[in-house]
CSV table of C-alpha atoms in Angstrom, one decimal:
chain,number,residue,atom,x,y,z
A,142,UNK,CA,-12.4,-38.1,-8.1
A,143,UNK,CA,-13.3,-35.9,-11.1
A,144,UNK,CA,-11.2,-32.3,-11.8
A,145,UNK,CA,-13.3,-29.3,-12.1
A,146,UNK,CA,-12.7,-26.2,-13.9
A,147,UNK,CA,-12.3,-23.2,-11.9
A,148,UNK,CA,-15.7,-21.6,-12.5
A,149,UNK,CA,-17.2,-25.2,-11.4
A,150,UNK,CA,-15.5,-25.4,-8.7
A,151,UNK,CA,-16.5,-21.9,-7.4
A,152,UNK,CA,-20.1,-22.5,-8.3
A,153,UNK,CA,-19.9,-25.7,-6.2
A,154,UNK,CA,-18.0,-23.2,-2.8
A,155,UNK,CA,-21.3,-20.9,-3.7
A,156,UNK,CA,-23.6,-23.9,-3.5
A,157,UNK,CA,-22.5,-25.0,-0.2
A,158,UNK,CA,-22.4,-21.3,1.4
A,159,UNK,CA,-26.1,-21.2,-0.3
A,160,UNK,CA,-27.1,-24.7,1.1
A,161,UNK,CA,-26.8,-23.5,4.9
A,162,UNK,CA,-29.2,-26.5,6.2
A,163,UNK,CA,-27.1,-28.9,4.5
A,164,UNK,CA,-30.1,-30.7,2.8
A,165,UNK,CA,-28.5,-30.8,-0.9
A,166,UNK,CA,-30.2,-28.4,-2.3
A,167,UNK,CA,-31.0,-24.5,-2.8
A,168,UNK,CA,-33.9,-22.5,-2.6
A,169,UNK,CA,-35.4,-19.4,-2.5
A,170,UNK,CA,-35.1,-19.2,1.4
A,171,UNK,CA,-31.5,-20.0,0.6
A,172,UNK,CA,-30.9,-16.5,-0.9
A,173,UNK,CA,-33.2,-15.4,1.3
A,174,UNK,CA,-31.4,-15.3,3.9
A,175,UNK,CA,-28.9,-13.4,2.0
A,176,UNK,CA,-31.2,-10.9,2.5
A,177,UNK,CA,-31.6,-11.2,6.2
A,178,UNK,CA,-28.0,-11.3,6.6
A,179,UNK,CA,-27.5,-7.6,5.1
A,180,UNK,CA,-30.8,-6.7,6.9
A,181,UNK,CA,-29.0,-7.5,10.3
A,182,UNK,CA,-25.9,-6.8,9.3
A,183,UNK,CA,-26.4,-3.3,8.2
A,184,UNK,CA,-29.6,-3.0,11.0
A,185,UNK,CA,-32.2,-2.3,7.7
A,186,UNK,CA,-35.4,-2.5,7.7
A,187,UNK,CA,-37.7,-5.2,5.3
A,188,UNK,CA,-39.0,-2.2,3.8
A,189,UNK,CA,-35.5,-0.1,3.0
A,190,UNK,CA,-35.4,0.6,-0.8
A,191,UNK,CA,-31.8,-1.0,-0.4
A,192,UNK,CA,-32.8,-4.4,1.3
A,193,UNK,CA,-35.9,-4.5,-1.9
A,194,UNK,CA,-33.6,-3.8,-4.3
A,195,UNK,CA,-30.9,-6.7,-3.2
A,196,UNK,CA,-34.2,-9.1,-2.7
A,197,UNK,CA,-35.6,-7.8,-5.9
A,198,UNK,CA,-32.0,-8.4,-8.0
A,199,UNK,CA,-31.7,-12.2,-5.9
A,200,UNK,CA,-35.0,-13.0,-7.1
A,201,UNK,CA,-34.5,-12.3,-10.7
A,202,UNK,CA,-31.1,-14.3,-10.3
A,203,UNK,CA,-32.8,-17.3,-8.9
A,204,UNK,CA,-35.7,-17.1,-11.4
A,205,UNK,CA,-33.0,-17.1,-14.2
A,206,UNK,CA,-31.6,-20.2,-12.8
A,207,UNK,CA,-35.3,-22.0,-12.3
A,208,UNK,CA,-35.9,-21.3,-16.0
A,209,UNK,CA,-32.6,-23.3,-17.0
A,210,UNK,CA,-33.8,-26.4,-15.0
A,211,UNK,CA,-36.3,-28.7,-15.1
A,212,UNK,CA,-39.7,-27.3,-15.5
A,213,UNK,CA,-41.8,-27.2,-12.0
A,214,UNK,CA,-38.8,-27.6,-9.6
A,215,UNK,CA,-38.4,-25.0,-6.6
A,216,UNK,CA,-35.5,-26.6,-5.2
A,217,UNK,CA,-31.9,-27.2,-7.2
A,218,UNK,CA,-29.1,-30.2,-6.4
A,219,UNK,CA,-25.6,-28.8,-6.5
A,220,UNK,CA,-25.6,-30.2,-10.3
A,221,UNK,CA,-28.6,-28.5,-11.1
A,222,UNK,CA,-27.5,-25.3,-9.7
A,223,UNK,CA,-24.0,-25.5,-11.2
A,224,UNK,CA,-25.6,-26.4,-14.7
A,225,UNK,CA,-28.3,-23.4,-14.5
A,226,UNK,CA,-25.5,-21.2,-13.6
A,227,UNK,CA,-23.5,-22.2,-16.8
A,228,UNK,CA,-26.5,-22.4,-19.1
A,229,UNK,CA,-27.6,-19.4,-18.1
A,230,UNK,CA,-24.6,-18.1,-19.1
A,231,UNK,CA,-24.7,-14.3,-17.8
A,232,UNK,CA,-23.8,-12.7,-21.3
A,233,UNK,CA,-25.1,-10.0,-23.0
A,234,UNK,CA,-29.0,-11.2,-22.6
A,235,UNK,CA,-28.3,-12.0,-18.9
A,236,UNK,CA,-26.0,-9.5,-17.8
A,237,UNK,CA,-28.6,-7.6,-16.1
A,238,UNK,CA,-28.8,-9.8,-13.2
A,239,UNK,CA,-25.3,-9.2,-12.4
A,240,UNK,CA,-25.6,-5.5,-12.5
A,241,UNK,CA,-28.6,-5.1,-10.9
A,242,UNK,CA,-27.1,-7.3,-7.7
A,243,UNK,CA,-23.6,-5.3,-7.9
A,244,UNK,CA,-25.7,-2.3,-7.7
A,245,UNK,CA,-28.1,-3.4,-4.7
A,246,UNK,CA,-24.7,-5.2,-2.8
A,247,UNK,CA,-23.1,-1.3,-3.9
A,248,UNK,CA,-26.0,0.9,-2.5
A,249,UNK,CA,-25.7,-1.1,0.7
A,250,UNK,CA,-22.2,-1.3,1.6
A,251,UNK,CA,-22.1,2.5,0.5
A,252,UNK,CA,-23.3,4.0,3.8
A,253,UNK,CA,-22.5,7.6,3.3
A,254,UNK,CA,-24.3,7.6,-0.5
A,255,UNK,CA,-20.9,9.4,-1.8
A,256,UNK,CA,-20.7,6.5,-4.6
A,257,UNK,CA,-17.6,4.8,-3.8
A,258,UNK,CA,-17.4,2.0,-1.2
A,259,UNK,CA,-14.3,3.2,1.5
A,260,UNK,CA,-11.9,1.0,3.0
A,261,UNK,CA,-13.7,1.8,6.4
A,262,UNK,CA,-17.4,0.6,4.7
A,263,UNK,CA,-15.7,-2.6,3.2
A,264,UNK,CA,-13.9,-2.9,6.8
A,265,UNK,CA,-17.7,-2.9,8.2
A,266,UNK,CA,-18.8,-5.5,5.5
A,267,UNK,CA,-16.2,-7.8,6.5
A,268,UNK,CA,-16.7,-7.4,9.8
A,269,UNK,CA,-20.4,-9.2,9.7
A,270,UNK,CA,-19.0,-11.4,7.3
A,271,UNK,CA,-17.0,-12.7,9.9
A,272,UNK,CA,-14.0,-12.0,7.7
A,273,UNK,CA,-10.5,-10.7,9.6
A,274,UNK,CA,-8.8,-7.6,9.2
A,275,UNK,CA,-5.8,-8.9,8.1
A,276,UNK,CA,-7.4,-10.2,5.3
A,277,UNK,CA,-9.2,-7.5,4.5
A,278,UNK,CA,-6.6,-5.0,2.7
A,279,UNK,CA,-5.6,-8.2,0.3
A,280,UNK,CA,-9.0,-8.6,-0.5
A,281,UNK,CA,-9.7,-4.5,-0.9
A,282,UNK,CA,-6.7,-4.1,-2.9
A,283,UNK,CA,-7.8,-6.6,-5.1
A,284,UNK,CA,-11.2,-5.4,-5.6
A,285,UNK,CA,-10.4,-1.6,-6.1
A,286,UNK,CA,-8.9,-2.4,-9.9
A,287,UNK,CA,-8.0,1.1,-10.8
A,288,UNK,CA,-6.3,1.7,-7.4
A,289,UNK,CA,-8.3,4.6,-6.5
A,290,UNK,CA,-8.6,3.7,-2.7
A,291,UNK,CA,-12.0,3.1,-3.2
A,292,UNK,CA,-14.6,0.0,-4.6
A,293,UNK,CA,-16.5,1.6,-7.4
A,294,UNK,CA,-20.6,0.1,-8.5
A,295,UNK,CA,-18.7,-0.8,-11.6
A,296,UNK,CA,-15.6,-2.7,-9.7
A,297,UNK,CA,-18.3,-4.6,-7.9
A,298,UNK,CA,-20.2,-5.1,-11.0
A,299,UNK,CA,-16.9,-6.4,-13.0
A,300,UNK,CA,-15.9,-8.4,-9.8
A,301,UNK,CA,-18.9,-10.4,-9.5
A,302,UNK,CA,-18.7,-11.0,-13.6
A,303,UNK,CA,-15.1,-12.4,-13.0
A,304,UNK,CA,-16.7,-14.8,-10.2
A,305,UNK,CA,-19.2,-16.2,-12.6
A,306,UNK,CA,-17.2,-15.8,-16.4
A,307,UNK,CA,-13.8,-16.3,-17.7
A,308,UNK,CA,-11.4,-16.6,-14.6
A,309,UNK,CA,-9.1,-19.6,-13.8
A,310,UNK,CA,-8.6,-17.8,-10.5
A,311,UNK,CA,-10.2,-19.9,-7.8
A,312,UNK,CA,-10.1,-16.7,-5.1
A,313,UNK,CA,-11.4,-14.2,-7.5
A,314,UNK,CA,-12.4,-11.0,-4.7
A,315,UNK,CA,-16.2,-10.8,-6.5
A,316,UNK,CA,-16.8,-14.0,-4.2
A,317,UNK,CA,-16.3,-11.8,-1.4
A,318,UNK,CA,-20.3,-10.5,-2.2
A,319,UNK,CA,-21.5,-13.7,-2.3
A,320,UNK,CA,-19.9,-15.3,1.1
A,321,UNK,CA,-17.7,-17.2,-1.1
A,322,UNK,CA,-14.3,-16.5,0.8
């Protein structure tokens, strides 16, 4: 059985939350449903400037991984999607994407607009994400990096950079966004 490095292997834990039908591959309904989940989860309408922005920001992201694979395809193997992930590298010319879905995910989870993400919003997150309490003070702790008692845009932003650059740390929190847990 081959060894992955870290980043692999939590692209591969992203693919299979992604790949909710279990078909072997991911599409645009896939992240899609991402969407809907923070739609129902937050009761938002299609039409909130929060839900556009997230679909918006997940649309970019997914078109940015269609353009690293082969021409034409609207559907990506765990491979694929690992290997568009990589080649698309999410440096300086592609760092947008993750800032403008750490900024949607933010303006969401923010419910009272005061610019900082509480532990009660977070406890709320969790809570549709079907994630326990318990767990939920290791994982705020470890998101809220300058120990403010509160999730900043940019601790989002750096924590969903971590998930996808430079980290040997399989749990790195920024999965949290992405249903990675």
């Amino acid at each position: 059985m081959a060894t992955f490095d870290p980043i692999t292997r939590r692209l591969r834990r992203l693919f299979a939350v992604l790949d909710t039908g279990e078909e072997g591959f991911v599409t645009w309904g896939d992240y899609e449903r991402i969407v809907d989940k923070y739609m129902t989860g937050y009761a938002l309408a299609k039409s909130d400037a929060r839900i556009q922005a997230l679909e918006k920001a997940y649309w970019a992201q997914w078109l940015g991984l269609l353009t690293q694979a082969t021409p034409g395809q609207d559907r990506l193997s765990q491979d694929e999607f690992v290997a568009a992930h990589r080649a698309a590298g999410y440096g300086a010319h592609a760092s947008h994407l993750l800032e403008d879905t750490a900024q949607a995910i933010f303006n969401i989870l923010d419910v009272d607009g005061d610019k900082r993400i509480s532990r009660d919003e977070f406890a709320t997150y969790l809570a549709f994400c079907e994630i326990s309490s318990a767990d939920a003070a290791i994982i705020f702790q470890r998101l809220d990096l300058d120990g403010d008692a509160f999730i900043s845009q940019r601790e989002v932003a750096r924590s969903l950079r971590a998930f996808h650059l430079y980290n040997d740390d399989l749990n790195t929190p920024g999965g949290i966004f992405l249903g990675v847990h």
